Short mmCIF file of C-alpha atoms and ligand atoms in Angstrom, two decimals:
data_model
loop_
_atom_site.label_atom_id
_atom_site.label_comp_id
_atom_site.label_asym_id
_atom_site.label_seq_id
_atom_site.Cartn_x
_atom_site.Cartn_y
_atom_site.Cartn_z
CA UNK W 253 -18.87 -5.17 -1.07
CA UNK W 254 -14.93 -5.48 -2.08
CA UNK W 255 -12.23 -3.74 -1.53
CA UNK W 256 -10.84 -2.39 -4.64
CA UNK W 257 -9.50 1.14 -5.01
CA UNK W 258 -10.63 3.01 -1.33
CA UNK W 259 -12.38 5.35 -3.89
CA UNK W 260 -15.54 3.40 -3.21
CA UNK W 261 -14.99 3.60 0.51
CA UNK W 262 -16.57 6.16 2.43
CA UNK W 263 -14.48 8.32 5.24
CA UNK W 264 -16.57 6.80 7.82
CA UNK W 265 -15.87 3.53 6.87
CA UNK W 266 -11.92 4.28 6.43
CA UNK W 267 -12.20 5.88 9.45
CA UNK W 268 -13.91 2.67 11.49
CA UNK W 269 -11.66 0.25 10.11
CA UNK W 270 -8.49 2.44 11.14
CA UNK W 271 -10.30 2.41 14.39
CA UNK W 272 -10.77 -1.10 14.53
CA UNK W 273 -7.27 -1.81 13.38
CA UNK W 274 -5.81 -0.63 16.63
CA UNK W 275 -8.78 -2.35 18.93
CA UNK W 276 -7.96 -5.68 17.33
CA UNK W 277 -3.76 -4.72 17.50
CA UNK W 278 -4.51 -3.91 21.44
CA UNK W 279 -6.90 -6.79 22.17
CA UNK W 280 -5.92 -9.32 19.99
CA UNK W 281 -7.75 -11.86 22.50
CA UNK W 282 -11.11 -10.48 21.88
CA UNK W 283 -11.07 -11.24 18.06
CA UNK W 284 -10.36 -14.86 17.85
CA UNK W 285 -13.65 -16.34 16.91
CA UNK W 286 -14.42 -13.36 14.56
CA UNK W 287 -14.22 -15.34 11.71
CA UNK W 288 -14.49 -18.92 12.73
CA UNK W 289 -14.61 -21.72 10.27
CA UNK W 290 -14.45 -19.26 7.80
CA UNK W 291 -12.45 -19.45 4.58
CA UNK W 292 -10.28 -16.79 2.72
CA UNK W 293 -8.95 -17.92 -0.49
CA UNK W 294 -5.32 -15.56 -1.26
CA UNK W 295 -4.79 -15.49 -5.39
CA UNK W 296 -1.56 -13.89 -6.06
CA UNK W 297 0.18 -13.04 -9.24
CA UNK W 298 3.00 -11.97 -7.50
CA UNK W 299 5.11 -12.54 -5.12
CA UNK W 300 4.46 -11.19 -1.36
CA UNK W 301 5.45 -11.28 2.25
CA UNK W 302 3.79 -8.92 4.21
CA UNK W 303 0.17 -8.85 2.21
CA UNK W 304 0.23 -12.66 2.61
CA UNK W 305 1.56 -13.17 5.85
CA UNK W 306 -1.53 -10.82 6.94
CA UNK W 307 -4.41 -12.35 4.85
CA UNK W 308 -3.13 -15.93 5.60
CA UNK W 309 -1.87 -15.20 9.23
CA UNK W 310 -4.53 -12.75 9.79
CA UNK W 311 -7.60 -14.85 9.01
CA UNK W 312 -6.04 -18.22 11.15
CA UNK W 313 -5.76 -16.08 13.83
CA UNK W 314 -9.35 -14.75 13.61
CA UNK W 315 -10.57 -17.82 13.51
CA UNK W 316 -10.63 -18.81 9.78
CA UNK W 317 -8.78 -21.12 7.50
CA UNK W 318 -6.61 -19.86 4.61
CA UNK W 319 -6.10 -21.06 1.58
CA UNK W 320 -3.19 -20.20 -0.87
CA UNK W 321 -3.51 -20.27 -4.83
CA UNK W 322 -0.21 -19.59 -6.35
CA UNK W 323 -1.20 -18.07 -9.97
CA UNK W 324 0.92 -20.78 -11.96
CA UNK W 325 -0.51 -24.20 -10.34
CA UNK W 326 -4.11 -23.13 -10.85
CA UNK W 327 -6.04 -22.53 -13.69
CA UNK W 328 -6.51 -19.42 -13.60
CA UNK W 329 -3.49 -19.24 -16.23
CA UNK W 330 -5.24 -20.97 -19.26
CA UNK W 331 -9.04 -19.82 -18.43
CA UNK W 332 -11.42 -17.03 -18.80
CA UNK W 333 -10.66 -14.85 -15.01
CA UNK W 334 -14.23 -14.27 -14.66
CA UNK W 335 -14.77 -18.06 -15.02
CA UNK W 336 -12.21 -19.17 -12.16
CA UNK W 337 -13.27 -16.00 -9.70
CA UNK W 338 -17.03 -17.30 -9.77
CA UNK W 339 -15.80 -20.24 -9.51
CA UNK W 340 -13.42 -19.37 -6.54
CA UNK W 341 -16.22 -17.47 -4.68
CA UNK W 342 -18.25 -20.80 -4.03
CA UNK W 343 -15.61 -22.34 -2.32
CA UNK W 344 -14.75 -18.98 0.03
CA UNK W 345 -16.04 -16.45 1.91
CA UNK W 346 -13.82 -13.89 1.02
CA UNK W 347 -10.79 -13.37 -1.44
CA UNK W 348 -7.23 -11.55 -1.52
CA UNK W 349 -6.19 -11.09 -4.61
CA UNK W 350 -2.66 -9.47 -6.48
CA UNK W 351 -2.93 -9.17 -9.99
CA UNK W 352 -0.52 -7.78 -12.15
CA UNK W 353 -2.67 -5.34 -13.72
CA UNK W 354 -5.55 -3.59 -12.48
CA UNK W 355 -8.09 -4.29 -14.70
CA UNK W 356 -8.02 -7.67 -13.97
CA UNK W 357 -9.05 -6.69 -10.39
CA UNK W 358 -11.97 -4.89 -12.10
CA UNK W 359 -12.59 -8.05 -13.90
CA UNK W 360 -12.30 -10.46 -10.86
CA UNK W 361 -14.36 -7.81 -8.75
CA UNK W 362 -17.36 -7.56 -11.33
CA UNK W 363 -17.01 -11.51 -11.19
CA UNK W 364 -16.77 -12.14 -7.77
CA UNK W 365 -19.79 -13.44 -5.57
CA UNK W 366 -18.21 -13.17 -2.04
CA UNK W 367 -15.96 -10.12 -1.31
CA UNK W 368 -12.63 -9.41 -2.98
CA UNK W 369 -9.35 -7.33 -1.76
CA UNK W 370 -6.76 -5.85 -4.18
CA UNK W 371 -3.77 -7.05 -2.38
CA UNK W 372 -1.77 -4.53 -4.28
CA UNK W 373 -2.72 -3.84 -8.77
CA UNK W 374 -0.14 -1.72 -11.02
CA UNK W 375 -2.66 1.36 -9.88
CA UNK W 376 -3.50 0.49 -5.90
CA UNK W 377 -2.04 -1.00 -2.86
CA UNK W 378 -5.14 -0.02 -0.68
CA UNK W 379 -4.47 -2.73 2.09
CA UNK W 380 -1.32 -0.80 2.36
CA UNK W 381 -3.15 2.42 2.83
CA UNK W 382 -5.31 1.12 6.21
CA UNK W 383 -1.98 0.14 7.56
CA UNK W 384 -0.31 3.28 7.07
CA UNK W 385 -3.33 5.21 8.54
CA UNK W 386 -3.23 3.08 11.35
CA UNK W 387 0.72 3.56 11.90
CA UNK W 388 0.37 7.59 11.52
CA UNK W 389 -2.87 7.47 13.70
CA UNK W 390 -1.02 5.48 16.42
CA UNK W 391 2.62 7.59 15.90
CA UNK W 392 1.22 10.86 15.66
CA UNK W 393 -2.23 10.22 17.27
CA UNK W 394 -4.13 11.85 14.55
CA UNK W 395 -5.01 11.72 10.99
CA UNK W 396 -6.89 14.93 10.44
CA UNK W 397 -4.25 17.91 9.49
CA UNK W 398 -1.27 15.33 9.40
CA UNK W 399 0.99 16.10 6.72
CA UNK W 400 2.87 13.44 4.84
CA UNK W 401 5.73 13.91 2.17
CA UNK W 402 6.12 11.65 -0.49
CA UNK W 403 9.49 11.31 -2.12
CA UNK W 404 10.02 8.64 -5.01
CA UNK W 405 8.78 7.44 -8.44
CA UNK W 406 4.17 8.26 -7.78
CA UNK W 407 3.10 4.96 -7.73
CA UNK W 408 0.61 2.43 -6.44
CA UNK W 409 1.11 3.22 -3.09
CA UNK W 410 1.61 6.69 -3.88
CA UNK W 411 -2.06 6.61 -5.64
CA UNK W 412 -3.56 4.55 -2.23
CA UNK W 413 -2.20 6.88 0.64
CA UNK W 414 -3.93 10.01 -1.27
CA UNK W 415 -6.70 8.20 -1.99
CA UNK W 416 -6.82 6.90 1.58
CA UNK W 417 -5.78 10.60 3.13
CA UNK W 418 -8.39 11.83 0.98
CA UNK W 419 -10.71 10.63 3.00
CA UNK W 420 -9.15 11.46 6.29
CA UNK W 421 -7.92 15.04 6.19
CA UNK W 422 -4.08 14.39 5.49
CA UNK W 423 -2.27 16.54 3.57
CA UNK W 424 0.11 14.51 0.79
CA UNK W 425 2.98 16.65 -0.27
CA UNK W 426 4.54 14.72 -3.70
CA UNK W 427 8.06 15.17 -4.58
CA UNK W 428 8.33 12.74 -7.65
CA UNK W 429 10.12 13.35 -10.92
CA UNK W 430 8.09 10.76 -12.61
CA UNK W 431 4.68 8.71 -12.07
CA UNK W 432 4.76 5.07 -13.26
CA UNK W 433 2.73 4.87 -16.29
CA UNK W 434 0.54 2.30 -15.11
CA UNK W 435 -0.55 4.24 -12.19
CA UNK W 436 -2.22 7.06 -13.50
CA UNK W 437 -5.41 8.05 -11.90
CA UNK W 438 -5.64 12.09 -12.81
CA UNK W 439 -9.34 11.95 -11.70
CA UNK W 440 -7.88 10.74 -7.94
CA UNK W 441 -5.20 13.59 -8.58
CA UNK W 442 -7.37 16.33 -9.68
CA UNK W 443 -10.35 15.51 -7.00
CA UNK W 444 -7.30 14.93 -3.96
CA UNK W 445 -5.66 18.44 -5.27
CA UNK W 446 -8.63 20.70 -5.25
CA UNK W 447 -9.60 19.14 -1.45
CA UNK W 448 -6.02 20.36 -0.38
CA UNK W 449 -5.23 16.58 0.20
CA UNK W 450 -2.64 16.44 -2.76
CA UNK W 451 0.44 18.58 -3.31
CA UNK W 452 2.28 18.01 -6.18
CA UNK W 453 5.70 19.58 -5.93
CA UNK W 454 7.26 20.70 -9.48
CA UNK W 455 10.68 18.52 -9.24
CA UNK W 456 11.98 21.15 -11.60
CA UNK W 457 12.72 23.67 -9.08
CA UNK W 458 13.87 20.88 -6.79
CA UNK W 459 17.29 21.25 -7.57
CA UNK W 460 18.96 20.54 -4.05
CA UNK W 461 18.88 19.52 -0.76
CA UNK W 462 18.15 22.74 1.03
CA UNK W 463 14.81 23.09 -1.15
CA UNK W 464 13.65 19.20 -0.28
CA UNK W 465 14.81 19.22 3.09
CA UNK W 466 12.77 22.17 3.76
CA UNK W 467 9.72 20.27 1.85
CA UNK W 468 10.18 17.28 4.11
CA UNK W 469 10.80 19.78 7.22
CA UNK W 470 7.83 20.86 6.65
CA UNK W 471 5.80 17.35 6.97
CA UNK W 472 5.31 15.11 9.72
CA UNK W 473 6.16 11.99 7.80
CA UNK W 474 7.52 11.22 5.38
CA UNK W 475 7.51 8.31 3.51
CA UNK W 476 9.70 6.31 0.34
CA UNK W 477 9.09 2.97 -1.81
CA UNK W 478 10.78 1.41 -4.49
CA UNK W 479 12.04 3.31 -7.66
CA UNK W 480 10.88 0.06 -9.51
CA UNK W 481 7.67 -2.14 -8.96
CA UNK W 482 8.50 -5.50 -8.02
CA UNK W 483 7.27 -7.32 -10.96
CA UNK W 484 10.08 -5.38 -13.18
CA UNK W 485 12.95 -6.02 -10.39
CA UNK W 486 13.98 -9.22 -12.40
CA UNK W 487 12.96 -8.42 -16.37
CA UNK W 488 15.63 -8.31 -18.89
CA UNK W 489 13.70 -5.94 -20.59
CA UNK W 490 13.45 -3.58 -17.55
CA UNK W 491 17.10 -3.63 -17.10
CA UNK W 492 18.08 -0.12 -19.41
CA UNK W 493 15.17 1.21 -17.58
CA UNK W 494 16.47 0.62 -14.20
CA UNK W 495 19.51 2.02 -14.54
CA UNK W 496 17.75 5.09 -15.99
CA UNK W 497 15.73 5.38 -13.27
CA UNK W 498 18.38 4.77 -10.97
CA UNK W 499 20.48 7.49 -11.97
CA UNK W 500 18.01 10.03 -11.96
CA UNK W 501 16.15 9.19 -8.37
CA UNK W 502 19.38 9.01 -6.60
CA UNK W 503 19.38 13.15 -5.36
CA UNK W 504 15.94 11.81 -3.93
CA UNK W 505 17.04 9.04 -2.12
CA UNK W 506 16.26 9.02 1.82
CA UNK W 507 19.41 9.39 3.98
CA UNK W 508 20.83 10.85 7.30
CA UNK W 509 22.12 13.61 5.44
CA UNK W 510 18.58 14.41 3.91
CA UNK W 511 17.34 14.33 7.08
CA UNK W 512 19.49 15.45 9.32
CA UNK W 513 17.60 17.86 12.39
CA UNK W 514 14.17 17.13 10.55
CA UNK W 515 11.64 15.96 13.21
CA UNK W 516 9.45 13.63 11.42
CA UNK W 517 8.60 9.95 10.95
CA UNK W 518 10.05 7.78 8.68
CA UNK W 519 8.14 5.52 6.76
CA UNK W 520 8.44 2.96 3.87
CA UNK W 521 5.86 -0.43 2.96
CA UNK W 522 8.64 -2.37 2.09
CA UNK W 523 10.42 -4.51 0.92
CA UNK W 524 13.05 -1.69 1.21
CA UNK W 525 16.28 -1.26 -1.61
CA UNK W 526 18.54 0.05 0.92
CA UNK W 527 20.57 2.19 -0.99
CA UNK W 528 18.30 3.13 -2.97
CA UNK W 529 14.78 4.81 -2.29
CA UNK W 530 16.50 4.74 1.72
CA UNK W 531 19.76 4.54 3.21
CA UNK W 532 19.90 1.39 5.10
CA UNK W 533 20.53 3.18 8.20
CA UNK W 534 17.53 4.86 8.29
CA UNK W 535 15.45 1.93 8.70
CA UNK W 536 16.58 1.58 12.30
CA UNK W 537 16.76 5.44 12.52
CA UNK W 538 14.67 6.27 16.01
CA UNK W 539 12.09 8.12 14.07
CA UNK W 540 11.37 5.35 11.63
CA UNK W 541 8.21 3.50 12.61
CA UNK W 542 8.81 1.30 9.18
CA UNK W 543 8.74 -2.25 10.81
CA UNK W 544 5.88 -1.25 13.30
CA UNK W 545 4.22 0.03 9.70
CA UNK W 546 4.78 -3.61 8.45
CA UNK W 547 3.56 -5.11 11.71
CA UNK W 548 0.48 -2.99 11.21
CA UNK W 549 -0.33 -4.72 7.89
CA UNK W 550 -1.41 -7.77 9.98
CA UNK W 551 -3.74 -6.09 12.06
CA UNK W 552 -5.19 -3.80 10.02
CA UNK W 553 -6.07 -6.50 7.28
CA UNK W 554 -7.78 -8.42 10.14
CA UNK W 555 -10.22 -5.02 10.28
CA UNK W 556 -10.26 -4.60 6.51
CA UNK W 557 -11.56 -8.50 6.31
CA UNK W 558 -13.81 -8.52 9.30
CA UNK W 559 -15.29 -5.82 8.06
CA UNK W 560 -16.16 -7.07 4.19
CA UNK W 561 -17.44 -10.06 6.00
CA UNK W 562 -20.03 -8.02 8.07
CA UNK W 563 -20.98 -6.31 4.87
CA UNK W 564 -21.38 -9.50 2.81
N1 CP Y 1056 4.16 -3.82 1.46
C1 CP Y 1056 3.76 -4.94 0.87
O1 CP Y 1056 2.69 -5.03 0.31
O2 CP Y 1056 4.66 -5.95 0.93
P1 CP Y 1056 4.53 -7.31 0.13
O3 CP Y 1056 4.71 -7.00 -1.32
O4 CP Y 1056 5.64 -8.17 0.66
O5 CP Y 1056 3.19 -7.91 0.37
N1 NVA Y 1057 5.14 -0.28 -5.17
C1 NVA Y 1057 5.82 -1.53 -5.00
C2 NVA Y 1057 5.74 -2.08 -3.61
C3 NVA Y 1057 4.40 -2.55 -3.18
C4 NVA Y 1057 4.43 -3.25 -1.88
C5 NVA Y 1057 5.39 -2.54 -6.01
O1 NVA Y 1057 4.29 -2.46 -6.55
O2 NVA Y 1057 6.16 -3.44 -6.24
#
């Protein structure tokens, strides 16, 4: 069993490992020899702090031993991917994987032998997803009913926290001019719309602040990421693009002004453009549970692992 999209998760099993997220965050002690002298093997594309630090961190502190391929001093560069995954999975027990693109992760998952995480694809950041499930479950102490607004570019995390809340009864509002091409899933949309899990909002009539503060009034969270997926941040090619993207995403860009009076929680994944997506300041705003959301990555990919490994 891997952990690819959350699509091919059921709720129960969302559900558990949400659960089991905050058993293992409370009791830390009671998890240490979980996964002893086992070994997680972390491929990544692209760079990462917080999906790393909780695979590698995570797994040591289960019990386990880490190992870290950086894409460009393996061979996974010059050979077939199927090849070097099969190859992979008889030295591990489990995998973490980023790829640039997500059919690779299709690839490596049809390939792989021992169980394999998307540690965040061009479509789906489902790690992510557990961890913000956890952080509204703990924050708002339910999932059921909670509604979340989503204001940015729809993107892989965008795509994971419906596809997640899907399964959980929360209700994503989307306030996004524009969906990055490479995350478009209209069989998630369509399915997540017609279960009342997914609003779209038409940005159209979004034409100031009164209308999207009253969106985000409306929520209980709500939640930003970057206008520009990290493996674009530094591309020449990108650069027109960024400024395009820029300019137009400002009027949606999370500040105190925006959300001034509104009682709700602020969230972000991170890493965080401050001055972008979010005004700096609201990163230490008292309803921002951001860093605790980034904390929650390590626990939460402790459940997401422990539980592959009882699976496999
Ligand atoms: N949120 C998240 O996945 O962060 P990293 O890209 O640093 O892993
Ligand atoms: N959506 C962003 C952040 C993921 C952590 C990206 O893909 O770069």
């Amino acid at each position: 069993m891997h952990l690819v999209t959350l699509k091919e998760w059921t709720d129960s099993e969302i559900q558990e490992t949400v659960e089991n997220s905050l058993k293992i965050k409370n009791h830390p002690e009671k998890y240490r020899h979980t996964a002893e002298a086992l070994n997680l093997g972390l491929l990544f594309q692209k760079t990462s702090t917080r999906t790393r630090c909780a695979g590698e961190i995570g797994i040591v502190q289960l019990g386990g031993n880490a190992h870290y391929l950086d894409w460009r001093s393996t061979n996974f560069g010059i050979a077939d991917l199927s090849d070097e995954i099969r190859v992979l999975s008889a030295y591990v027990d489990i995998i973490l994987a980023r790829f640039l693109k997500h059919n690779d992760m299709l690839d490596a998952a049809k390939a792989a032998t021992v169980p394999i995480i998307n540690g965040c694809c061009d479509r789906y950041h489902p790690t992510q997803a557990i961890g913000d499930l956890m952080t509204i479950q703990e924050y708002i102490g339910k999932l059921d009913g909670v509604k979340v607004c989503f204001v940015g570019i729809h993107n892989n995390v965008c795509n994971s926290l419906i596809a997640a809340g899907m399964k959980v009864g929360l209700e994503v509002t989307v306030i996004a001019p524009e969906i990055n091409p490479a995350a478009i899933d209209k069989e998630l949309l369509s399915e997540a719309e017609q279960k009342g899990c997914y609003k779209p909002v038409d940005t159209e009539l979004v034409d100031n602040h009164g209308i999207l503060q009253r969106i985000i009034g409306g929520c209980d969270v709500v939640y930003t990421d970057t206008w520009i997926d990290m493996e674009f941040f530094t591309d020449p090619d990108f650069a027109d693009e960024r400024d395009r993207r820029v300019e137009k995403m400002m009027p949606y860009q999370l500040n105190p002004n925006l959300l001034r009076d509104l009682d709700c929680r602020i969230m972000h994944c991170l890493p965080a453009h401050r001055g972008y997506e979010i005004d700096g300041d609201l990163l230490d705003d008292p309803r921002s549970v951001i860093f605790e959301q980034s904390e929650n990555r390590l626990h939460s990919m402790k459940a997401i692992m422990l539980y592959l490994l009882s699976q496999s």
